[in-house]
Structure formats: C-alpha cells, structure tokens
Short mmCIF file of C-alpha atoms in Angstrom, two decimals:
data_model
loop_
_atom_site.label_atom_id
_atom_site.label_comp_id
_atom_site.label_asym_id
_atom_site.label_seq_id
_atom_site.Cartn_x
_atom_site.Cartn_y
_atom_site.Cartn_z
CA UNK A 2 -28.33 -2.45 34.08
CA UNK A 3 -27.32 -1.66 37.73
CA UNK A 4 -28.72 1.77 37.82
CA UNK A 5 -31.77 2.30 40.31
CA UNK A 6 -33.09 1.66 43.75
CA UNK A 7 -31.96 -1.74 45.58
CA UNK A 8 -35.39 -2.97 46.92
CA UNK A 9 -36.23 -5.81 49.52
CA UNK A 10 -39.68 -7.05 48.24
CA UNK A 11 -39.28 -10.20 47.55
CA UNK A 12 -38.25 -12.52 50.93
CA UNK A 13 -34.61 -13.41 50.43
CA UNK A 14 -33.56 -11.20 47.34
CA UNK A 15 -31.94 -8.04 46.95
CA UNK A 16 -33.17 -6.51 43.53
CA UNK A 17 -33.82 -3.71 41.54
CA UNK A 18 -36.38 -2.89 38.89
CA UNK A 19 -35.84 -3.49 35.02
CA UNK A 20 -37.26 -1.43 32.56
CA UNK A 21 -38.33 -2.16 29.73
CA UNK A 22 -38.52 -5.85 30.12
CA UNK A 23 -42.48 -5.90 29.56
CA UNK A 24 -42.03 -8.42 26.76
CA UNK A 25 -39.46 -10.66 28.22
CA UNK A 26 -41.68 -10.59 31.15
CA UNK A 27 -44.57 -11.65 29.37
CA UNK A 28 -42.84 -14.43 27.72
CA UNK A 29 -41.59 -15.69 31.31
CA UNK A 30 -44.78 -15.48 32.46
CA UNK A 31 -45.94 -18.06 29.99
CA UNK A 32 -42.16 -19.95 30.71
CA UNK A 33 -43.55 -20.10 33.94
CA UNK A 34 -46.95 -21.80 33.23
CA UNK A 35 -45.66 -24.42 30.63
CA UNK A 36 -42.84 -25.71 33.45
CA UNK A 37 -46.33 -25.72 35.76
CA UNK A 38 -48.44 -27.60 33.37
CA UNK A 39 -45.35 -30.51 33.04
CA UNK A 40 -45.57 -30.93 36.61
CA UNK A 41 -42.61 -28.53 38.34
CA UNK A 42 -43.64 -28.48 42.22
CA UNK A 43 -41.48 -28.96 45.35
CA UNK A 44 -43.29 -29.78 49.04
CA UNK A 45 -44.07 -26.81 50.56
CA UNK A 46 -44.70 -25.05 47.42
CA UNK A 47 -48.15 -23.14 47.22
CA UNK A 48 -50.02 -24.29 44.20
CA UNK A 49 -49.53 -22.67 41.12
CA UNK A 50 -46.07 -21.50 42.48
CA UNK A 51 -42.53 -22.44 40.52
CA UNK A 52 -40.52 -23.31 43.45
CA UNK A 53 -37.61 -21.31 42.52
CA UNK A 54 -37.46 -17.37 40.06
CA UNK A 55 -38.36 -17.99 37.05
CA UNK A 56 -35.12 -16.65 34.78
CA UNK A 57 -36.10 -14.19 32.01
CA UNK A 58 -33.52 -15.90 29.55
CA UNK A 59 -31.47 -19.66 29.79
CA UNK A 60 -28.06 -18.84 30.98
CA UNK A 61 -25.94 -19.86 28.42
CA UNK A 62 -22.17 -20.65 28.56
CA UNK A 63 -19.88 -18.78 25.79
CA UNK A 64 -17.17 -21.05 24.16
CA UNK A 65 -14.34 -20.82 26.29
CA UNK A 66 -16.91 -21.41 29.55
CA UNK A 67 -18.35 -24.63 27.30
CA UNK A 68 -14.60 -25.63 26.79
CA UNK A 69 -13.42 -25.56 30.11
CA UNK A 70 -16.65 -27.29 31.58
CA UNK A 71 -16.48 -29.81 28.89
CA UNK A 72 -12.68 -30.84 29.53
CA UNK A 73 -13.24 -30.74 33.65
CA UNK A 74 -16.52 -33.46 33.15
CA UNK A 75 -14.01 -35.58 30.72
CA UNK A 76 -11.02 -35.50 33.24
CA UNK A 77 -13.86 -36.19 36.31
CA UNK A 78 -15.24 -39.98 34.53
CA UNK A 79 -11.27 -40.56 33.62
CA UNK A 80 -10.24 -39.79 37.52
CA UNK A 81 -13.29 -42.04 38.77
CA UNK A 82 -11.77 -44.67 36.71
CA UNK A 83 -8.63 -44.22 38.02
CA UNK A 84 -9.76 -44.03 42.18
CA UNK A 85 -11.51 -47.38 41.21
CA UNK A 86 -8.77 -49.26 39.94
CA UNK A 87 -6.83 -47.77 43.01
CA UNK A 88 -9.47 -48.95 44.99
CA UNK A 89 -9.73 -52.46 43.42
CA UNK A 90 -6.15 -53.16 43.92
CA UNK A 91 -6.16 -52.30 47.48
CA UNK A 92 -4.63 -48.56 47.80
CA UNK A 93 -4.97 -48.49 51.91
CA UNK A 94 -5.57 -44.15 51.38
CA UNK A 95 -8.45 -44.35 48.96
CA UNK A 96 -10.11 -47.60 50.29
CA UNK A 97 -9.59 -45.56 53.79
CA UNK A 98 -11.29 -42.28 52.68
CA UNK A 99 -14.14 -43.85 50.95
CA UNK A 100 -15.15 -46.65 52.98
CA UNK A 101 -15.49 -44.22 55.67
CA UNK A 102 -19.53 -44.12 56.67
CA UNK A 103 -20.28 -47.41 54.46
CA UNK A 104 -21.07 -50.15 56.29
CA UNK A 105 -18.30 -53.57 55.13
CA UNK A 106 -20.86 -55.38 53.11
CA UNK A 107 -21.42 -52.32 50.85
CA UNK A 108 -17.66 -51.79 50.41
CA UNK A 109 -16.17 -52.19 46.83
CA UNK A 110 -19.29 -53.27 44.61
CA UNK A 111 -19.33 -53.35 40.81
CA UNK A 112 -15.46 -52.39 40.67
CA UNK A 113 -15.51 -53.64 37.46
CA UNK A 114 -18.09 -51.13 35.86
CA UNK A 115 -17.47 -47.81 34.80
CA UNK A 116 -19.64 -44.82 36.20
CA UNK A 117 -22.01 -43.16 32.92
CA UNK A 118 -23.69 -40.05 34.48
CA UNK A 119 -22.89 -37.36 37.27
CA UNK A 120 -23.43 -33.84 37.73
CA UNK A 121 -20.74 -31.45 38.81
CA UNK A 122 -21.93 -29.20 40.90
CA UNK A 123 -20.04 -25.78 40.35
CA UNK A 124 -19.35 -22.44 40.94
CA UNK A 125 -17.55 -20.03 38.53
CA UNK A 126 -14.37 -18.63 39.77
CA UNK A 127 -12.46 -15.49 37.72
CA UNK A 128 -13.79 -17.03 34.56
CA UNK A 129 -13.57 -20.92 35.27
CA UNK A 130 -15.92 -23.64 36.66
CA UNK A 131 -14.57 -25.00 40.16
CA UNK A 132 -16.65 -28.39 40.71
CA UNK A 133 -17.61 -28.30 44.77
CA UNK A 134 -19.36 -31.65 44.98
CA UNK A 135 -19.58 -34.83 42.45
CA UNK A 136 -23.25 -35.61 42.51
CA UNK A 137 -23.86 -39.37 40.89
CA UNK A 138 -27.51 -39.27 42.25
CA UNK A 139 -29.01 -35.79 40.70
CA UNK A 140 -32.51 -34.17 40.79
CA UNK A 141 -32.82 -32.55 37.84
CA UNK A 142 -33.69 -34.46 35.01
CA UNK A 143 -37.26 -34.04 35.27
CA UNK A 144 -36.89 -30.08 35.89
CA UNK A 145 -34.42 -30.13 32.56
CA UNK A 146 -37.73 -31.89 30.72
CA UNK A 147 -39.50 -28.69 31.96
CA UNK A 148 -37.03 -26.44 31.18
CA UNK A 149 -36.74 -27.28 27.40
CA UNK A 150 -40.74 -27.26 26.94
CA UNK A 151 -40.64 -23.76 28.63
CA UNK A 152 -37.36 -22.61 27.30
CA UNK A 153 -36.39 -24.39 24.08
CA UNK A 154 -33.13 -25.44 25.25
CA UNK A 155 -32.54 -28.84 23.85
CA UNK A 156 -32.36 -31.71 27.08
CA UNK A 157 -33.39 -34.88 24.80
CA UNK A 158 -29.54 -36.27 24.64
CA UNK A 159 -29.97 -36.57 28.00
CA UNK A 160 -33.27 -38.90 27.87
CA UNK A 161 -32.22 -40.24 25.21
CA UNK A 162 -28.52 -41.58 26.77
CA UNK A 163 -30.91 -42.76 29.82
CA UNK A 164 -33.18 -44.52 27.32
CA UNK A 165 -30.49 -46.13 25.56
CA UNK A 166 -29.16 -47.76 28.80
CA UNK A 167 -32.54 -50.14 28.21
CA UNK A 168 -34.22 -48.25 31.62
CA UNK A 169 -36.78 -50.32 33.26
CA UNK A 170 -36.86 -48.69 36.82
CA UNK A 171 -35.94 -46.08 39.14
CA UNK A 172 -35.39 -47.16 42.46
CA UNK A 173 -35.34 -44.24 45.25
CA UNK A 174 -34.29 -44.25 48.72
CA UNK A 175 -37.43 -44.53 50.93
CA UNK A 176 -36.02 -41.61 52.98
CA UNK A 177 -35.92 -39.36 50.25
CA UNK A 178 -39.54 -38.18 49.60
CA UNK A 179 -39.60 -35.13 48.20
CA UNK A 180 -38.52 -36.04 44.52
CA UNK A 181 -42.09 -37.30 43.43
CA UNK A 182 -42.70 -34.48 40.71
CA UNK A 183 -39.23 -34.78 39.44
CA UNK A 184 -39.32 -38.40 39.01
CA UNK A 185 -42.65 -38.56 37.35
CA UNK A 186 -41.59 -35.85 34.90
CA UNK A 187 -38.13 -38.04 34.17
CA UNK A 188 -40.68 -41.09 33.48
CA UNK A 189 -43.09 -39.53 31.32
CA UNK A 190 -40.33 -38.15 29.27
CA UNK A 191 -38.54 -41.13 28.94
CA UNK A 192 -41.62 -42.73 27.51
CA UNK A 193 -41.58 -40.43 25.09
CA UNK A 194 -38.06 -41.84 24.05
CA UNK A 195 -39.49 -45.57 23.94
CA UNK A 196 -38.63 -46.75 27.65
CA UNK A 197 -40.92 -47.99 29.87
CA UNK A 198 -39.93 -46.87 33.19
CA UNK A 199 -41.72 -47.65 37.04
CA UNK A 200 -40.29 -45.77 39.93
CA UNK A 201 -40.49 -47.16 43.33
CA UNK A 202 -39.04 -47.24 46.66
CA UNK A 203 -36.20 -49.60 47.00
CA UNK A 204 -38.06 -51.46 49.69
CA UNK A 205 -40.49 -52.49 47.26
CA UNK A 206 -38.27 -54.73 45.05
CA UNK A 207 -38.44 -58.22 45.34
CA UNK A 208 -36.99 -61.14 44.06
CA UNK A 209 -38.11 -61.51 40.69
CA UNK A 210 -37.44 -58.16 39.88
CA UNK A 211 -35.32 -57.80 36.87
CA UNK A 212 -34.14 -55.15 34.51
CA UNK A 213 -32.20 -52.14 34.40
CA UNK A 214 -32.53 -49.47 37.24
CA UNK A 215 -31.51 -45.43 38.19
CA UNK A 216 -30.14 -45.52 41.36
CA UNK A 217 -31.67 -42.83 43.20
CA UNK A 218 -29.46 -43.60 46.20
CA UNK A 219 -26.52 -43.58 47.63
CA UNK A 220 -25.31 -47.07 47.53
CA UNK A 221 -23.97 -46.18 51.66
CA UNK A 222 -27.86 -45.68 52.40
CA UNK A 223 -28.62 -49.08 51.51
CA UNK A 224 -27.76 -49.99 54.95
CA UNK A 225 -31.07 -48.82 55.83
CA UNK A 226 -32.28 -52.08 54.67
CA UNK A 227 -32.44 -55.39 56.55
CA UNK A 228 -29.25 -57.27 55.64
CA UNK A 229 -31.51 -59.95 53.04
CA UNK A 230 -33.18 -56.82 51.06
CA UNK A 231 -29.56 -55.24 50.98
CA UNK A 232 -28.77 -58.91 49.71
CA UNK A 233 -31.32 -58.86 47.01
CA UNK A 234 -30.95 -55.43 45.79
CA UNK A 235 -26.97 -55.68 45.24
CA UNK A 236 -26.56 -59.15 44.09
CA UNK A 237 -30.10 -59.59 42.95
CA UNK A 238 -31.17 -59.06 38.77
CA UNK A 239 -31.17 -55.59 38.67
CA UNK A 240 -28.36 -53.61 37.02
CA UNK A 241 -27.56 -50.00 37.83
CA UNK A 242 -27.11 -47.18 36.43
CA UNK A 243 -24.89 -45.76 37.89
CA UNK A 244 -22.61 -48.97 39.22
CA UNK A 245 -22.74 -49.93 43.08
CA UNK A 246 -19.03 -48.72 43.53
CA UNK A 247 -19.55 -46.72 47.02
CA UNK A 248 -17.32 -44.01 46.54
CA UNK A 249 -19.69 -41.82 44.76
CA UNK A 250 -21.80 -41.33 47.70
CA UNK A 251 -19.49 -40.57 50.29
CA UNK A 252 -18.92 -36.60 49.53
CA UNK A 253 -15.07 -37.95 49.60
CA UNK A 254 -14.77 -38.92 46.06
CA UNK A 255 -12.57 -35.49 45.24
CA UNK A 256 -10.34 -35.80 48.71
CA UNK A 257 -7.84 -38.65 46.74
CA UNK A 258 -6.60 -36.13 44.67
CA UNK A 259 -5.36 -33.81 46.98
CA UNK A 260 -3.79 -36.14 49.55
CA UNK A 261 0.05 -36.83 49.16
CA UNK A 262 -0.45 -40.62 49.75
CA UNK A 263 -2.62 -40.92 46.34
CA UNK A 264 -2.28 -37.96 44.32
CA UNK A 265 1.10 -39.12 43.21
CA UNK A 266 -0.61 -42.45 42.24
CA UNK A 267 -3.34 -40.81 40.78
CA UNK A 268 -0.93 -38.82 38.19
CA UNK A 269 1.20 -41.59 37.48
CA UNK A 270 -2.37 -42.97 35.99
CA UNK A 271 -4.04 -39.59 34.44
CA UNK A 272 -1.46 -38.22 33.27
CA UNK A 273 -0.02 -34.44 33.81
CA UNK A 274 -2.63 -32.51 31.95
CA UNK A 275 -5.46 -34.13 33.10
CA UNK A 276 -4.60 -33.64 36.96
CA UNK A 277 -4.34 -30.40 36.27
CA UNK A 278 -8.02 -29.79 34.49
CA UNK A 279 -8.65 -31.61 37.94
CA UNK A 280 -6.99 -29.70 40.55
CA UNK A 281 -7.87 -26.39 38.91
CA UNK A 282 -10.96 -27.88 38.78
CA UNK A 283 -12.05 -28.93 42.32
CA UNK A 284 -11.71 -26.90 45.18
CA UNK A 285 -9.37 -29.06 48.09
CA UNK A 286 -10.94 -31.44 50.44
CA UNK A 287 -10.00 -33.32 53.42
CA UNK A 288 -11.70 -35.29 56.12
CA UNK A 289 -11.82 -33.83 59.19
CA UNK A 290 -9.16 -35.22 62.26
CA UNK A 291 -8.67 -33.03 65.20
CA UNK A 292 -5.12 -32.21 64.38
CA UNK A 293 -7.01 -29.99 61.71
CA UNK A 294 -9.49 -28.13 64.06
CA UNK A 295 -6.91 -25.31 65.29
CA UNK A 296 -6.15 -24.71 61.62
CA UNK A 297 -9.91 -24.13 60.89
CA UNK A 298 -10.47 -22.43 64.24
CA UNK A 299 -7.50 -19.82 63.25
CA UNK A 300 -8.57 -19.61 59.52
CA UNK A 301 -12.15 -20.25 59.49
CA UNK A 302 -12.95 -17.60 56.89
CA UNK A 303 -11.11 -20.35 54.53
CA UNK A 304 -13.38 -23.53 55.15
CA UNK A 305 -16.23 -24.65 54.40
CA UNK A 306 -17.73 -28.02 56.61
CA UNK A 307 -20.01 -30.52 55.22
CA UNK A 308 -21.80 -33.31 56.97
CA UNK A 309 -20.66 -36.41 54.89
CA UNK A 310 -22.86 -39.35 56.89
CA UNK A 311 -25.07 -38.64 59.77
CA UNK A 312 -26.62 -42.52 59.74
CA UNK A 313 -29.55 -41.19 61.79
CA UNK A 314 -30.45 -37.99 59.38
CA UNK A 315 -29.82 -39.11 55.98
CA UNK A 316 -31.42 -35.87 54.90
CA UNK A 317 -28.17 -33.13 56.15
CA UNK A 318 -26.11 -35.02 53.25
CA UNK A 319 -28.79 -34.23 50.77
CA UNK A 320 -29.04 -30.12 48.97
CA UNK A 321 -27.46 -27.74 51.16
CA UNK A 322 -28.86 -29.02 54.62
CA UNK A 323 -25.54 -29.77 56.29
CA UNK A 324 -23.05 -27.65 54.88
CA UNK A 325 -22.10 -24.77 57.51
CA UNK A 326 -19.32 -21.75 56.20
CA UNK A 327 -16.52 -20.21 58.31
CA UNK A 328 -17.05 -16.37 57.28
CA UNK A 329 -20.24 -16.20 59.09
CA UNK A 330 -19.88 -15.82 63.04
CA UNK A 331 -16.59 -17.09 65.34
CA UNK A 332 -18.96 -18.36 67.80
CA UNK A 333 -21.43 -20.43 65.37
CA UNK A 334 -18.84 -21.94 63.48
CA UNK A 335 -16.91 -22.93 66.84
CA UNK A 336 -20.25 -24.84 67.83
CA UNK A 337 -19.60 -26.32 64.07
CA UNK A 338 -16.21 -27.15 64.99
CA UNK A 339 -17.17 -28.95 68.76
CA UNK A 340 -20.24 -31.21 67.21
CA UNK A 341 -17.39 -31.75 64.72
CA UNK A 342 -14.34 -33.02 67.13
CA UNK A 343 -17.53 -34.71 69.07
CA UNK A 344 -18.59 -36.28 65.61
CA UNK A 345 -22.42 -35.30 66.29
CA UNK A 346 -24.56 -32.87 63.83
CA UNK A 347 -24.39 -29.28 65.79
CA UNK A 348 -26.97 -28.92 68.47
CA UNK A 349 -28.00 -33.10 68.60
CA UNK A 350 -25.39 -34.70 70.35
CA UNK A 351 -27.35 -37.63 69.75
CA UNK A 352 -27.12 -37.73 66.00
CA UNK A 353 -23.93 -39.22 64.94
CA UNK A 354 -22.20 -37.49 61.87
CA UNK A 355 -18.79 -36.91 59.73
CA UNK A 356 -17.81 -34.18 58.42
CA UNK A 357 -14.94 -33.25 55.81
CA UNK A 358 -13.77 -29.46 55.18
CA UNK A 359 -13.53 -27.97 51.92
CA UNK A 360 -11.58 -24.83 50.91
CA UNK A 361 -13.96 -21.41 50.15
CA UNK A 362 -14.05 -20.45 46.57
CA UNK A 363 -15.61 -17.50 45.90
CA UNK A 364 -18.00 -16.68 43.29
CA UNK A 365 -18.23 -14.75 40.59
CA UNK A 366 -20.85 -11.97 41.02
CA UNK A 367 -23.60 -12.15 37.91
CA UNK A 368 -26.37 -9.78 37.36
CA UNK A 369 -29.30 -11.88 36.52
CA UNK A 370 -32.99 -10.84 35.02
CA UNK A 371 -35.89 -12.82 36.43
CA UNK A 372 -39.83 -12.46 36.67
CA UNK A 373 -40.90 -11.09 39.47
CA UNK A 374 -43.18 -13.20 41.68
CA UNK A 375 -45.81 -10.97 41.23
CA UNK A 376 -45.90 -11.82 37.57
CA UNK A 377 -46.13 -8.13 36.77
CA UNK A 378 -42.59 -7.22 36.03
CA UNK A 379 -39.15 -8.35 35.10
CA UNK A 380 -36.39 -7.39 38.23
CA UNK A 381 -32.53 -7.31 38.39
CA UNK A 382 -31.30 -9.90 41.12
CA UNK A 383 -27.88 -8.14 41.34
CA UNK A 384 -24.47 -9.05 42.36
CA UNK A 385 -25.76 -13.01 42.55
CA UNK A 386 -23.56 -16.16 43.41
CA UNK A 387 -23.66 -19.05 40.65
CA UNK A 388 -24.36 -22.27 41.07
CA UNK A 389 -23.51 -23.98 37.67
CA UNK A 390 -24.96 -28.10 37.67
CA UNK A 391 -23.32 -29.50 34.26
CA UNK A 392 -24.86 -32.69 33.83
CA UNK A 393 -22.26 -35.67 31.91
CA UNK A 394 -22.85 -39.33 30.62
CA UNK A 395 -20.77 -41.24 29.33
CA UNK A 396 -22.19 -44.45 26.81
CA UNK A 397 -21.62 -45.44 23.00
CA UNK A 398 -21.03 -42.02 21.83
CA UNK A 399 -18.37 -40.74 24.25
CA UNK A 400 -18.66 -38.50 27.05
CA UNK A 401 -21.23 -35.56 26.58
CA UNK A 402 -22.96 -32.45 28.41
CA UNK A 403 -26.23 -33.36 28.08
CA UNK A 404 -28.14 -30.96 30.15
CA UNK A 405 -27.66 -28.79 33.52
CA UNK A 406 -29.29 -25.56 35.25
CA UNK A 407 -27.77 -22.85 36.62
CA UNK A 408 -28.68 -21.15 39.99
CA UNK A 409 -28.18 -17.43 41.60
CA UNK A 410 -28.54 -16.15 44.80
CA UNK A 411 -27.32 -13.00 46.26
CA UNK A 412 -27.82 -13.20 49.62
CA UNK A 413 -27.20 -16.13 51.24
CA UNK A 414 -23.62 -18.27 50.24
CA UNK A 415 -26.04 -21.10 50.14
CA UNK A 416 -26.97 -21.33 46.82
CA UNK A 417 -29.45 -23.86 45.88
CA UNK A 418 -33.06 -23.37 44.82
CA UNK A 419 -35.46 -22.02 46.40
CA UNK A 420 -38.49 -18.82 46.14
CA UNK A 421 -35.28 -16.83 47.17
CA UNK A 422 -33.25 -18.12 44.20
CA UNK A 423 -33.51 -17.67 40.37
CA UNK A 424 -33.12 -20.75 38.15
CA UNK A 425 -32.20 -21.03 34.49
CA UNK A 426 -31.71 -23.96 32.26
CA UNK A 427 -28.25 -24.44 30.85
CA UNK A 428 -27.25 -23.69 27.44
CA UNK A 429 -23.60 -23.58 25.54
CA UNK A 430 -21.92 -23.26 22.36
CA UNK A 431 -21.99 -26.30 20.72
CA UNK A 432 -18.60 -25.33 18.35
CA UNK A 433 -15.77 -24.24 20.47
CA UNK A 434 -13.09 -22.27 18.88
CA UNK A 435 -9.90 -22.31 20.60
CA UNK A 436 -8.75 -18.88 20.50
CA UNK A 437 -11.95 -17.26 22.29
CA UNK A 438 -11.04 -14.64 25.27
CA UNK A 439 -12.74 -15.90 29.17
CA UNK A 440 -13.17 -12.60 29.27
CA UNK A 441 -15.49 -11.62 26.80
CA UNK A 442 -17.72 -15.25 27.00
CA UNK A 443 -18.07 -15.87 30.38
CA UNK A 444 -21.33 -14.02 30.67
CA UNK A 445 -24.31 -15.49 28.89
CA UNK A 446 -27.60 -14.21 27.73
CA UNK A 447 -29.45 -12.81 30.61
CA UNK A 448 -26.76 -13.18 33.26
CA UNK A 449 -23.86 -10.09 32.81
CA UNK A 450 -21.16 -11.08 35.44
CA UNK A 451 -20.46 -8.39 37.66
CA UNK A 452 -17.38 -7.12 39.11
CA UNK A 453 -15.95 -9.98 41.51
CA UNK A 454 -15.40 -9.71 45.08
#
C-alpha cells in the first residue's frame, strides 16, 4: 500500500495516491455529505467543508486492542473512586495536586458521587493504548451521532446511557463557543431517545432551574462566575452529570498514581492488578517545581509540557492549544521552560499559567486511507500518529465503551482534528477471545499500522 510518490497537495499531509479506491471513494464521498447534512461544522470551516479527512473506512479495534482498552477504562472509573475517597478523607498529596488552580469554594464538591462518563484520550504504543489525558468534559458526542448515520457504526448506547440519566440540560462554559454544532447534534439525538434536552450557557441559569444537567465545564472554570451564580449553580437544583468533584478538570487527575506519597495508598485500595492496567496504562505525570527544570532542560526530548490553568486564557487548557513537546527546538522549548519557572503562558508574561510535564510516548505509525479533499480520489496518509478517544459510562448496566473516534496525523506530534488530520469513528469486537495475538489485531480496517519508530 506504500508503493508510489509521497506528494504534498494537501496543506499539512504527507500522502500518496491509492489506486483503485474509486468505489470506496465514492462511498466516502456520500459519508461525507450525510455527516454534513446532520450538522458537522467547526468555526472557521468553509461551508460545505468536513472540518477534519473524511476516513475511507471506521477504524476498528481487533480483540486484543478492544480488551486492553476495555480493562484500562474499567481500572480508570475504579482509580477515580479511589483518588476521591483519598481526597474525602483528607490525603494532604492528592488534595495538594488537585486543588491546585481551583479556587477554595470549588474544592471537594459531590465527594460522595461517583463519576459515569469520560473519554480517555490515547495513543497506541507497540500494540497497547497509553491514556495521555482523562477528559470528563468531551466533544464528541454529537460528531459520534454523525459518524454512525454516515458510517453505520452503532453510537446509540451512548445516547441512550445519557438519556437514561433523565437529561434535562446541558450547561456550557460561556468561554467555550465553538461547540454549537456539536451540542445541537447531541440534543437532537437525544430526542430521538425520549429526552428533552436545552443547552445553554451556565450564566443563564437561574434559580428555579431544576433538573438534570451535562456539565460542559470544568467545575475549576466556574470561578468565572460572580460568587452568588457559583452559589446557585453548585448548591442550587441541578444535578450533574458528571459530579462537581474538581479533580477531573485539573489535567492532574493521573499525577496521584505516580507519586510515592499516594501511589502506595492508591494500591493498598485497587489492588495489584488493577495499578498495573493503570500504570501501563498512563504515561507519568508530575507538576512542574523548579527542582525539575534542569532535568527537562537536560532531557527535553523526554517531556512533554501542558498548560494545566491559565485563569486569564481558559482556552490553552482546551484541544491541543497549550501543550508544547521537547523534541522540537532547544531554544523554543527553553522559552517553554522560562514562562514555565515564571508561571506565565510563553510569550505573555502577563497571563498567569501552570503547567505539569508528562513523559513522551511515541506512537505507533498507521497507514490510513482517506478521501481526498478534492472529492475525486481516495489517498494514503502514510506513516500517521493515532489519536485513539474511547469514550466510557458507567450507570445500571456496568461500565461500557460506548462510542469514540480515532484521529491520524503524520506530520505534526499534535494530533487532534483538523483539514490536516483524518478522522474515523471507532469500532471493536464486541466478543473478545482471550488467546488473540496484539500482533495480528492491532490494525483495523482501513488503518494497517506501519513499522514503529
């Protein structure tokens, strides 16, 4: 599949032609209308443009993939558990690295409550998923609605498990105002599934608001709010989905179970087998102190830095917006590392930010057929990074995958959607057998992996 010219057409995207894909490029062609016609569109977007490569095929996980995901989003909701009960009885490590950025009065909220729905956001490393962030507030329900209408891959568990939490609203963050075609799609499905759903800015609650809500927000961002609308909103009649408990939003979630003061806590709780689906399972993190900076001055090629609150710019914590990698240049990633030990985002001392590191993991190299934009053709994006989002809830009928997406980009280690990036709903085997070879399932239709770096 490899054979033939690299070519640079296409802004962003190193390709090569594909042969005899005339039908599967016909059929994506009419993929790409149907996700249209339900309402796909980003800002910025021309009209009549997907926002992101339209895959020719869903990418779909073989059995020992599904397996592996599976058992990583089951130890995740049991570890979240665990940092909460930590948290509730006072641990002084946890309630230090997650009340970091969160203002006192939205510390430890709805301790009692149990988290139902994340999305691990992944790569896939010699064969296994490696979660890099814990994402309670995801934008992709909507696009799955699209997806399965375009692709066939079946996303109603996951409207239906939102459904059967009784949904009455989804309240967003009035910073975050680019999610207006995903959240319409995400209502109009779940009517379809018997909820009536409003979405509106969380400034637009009032008092006699009742019901059951999505949070989409960070419960930290609520500080945005004058201290009587924060009032109403967390102690008001609305219930959330998913719980106030702060520690979701903070980026820091993961960093407890890789620091010696609570990882021993942490297994005396989980148990030996399910720490380790967890630390194979996450790459490390840490906060950032300056006794760490010579250590990612010396071995930057190691690190990864991500903006974890910037008060000012709620925006860098959102996507891939302030998340900076040591293998590009010495000299950018020491301006990284100053604004870092100045705690500012780099280039505006005047905008306050944290930052925590997180250990590289490299990708797995795929091979992935997608419609050219030109509508014309199929095309090989080759040698592309993976960016696996497993979506997970947890209600009355256990813990399930319910839905997800899977991005590739090969030239950028940013991978997250874009008109430089192909997409491709998420599908799996739905029996797992337990003697099936990594090797030979790892790939899935319409994305061979390559040979890895």
């Amino acid at each position: 599949m490899r054979d033939g010219a690299l070519m640079r057409g296409i802004p962003g995207v190193l390709y090569r032609e594909l042969p005899g894909a005339g039908q599967a490029a016909a059929l994506a062609r009419t993929r790409v209308r149907v996700m249209l016609s339900e309402g796909v569109a980003f800002p910025g977007s021309a009209a009549g443009e997907l926002p992101w490569l339209a895959a020719l095929t869903p990418f779909t996980m073989g059995p020992e993939l599904t397996a592996r995901v599976n058992a990583l989003g089951r130890a995740v909701f049991s570890y979240v558990d665990a940092v909460q009960q930590l948290y509730r009885d006072g641990h002084p490590t946890v309630r230090a690295l997650l009340d970091a950025g969160t203002t006192p009065g939205l510390r430890g909220l709805d301790l009692d409550r149990p988290v139902q729905t994340f999305r691990l956001d992944c790569c896939i490393a010699a064969g296994r998923p490696v979660a890099t962030e814990l994402e309670e507030v995801y934008g992709n329900a909507g696009k799955a609605h699209a997806m399965e209408a375009a692709y066939g891959v079946p996303a109603g568990d996951l409207f239906d498990a939102f459904a059967g939490q009784g949904l009455t609203h989804v309240l967003v963050d009035d910073q975050v105002t680019t999610y207006g075609t995903e959240l319409d799609m995400f209502r109009r499905r779940l009517a379809a599934h018997g909820a009536d759903t409003r979405v509106q800015f969380l400034s637009q609650v009032r008092p006699h608001d009742a019901g059951t809500a999505w949070r989409f927000c960070y419960t930290l961002d609520l500080a945005q709010y004058a201290p009587d609308h924060q009032q109403m909103l967390t102690r008001g009649r609305i219930r959330y989905v998913n719980p106030l408990f702060h520690g979701y939003g903070t980026k820091l979630l993961p960093a407890p179970l890789f620091h010696p003061k609570a990882a021993p806590d942490l297994a005396r709780t989980l148990g030996a087998s399910t720490m380790a689906v967890l630390c194979d399972g996450f790459t490390g993190c840490r906060p950032i102190t300056p006794a760490d900076l010579p250590d990612l001055a010396e071995h930057r090629r190691s690190w990864v830095l991500k903006v974890t609150d910037s008060p000012a710019d709620r925006s860098v914590t959102w996507g891939s917006r302030g998340v900076y990698f040591g293998d590009h240049s010495a000299a950018s990633w020491n301006r990284v590392l100053a604004a870092a030990a100045a705690s500012h985002l780099p280039g505006r001392p005047d905008q306050p930010a944290q930052y925590m590191a997180t250990r590289l993991v490299e990708s797995d190299r795929y091979d992935v057929p997608f419609l050219h934009p030109d509508g014309s053709r199929g095309a090989l994006m080759t040698r592309a990074r993976i960016r696996l989002a497993p979506i997970f809830f947890r209600d009355a009928k256990g813990v399930r995958l319910v839905a997800g997406h899977a991005t590739f980009v090969n030239t950028s280690r940013k991978v997250h959607l874009g008109r430089h990036a192909v997409c491709a709903p998420l599908d799996w085997a739905r029996t797992v057998g337990p003697n099936t070879s990594p090797a030979l399932t790892v790939p899935g239709i319409g994305a061979t992996r390559a040979d890895t770096i």
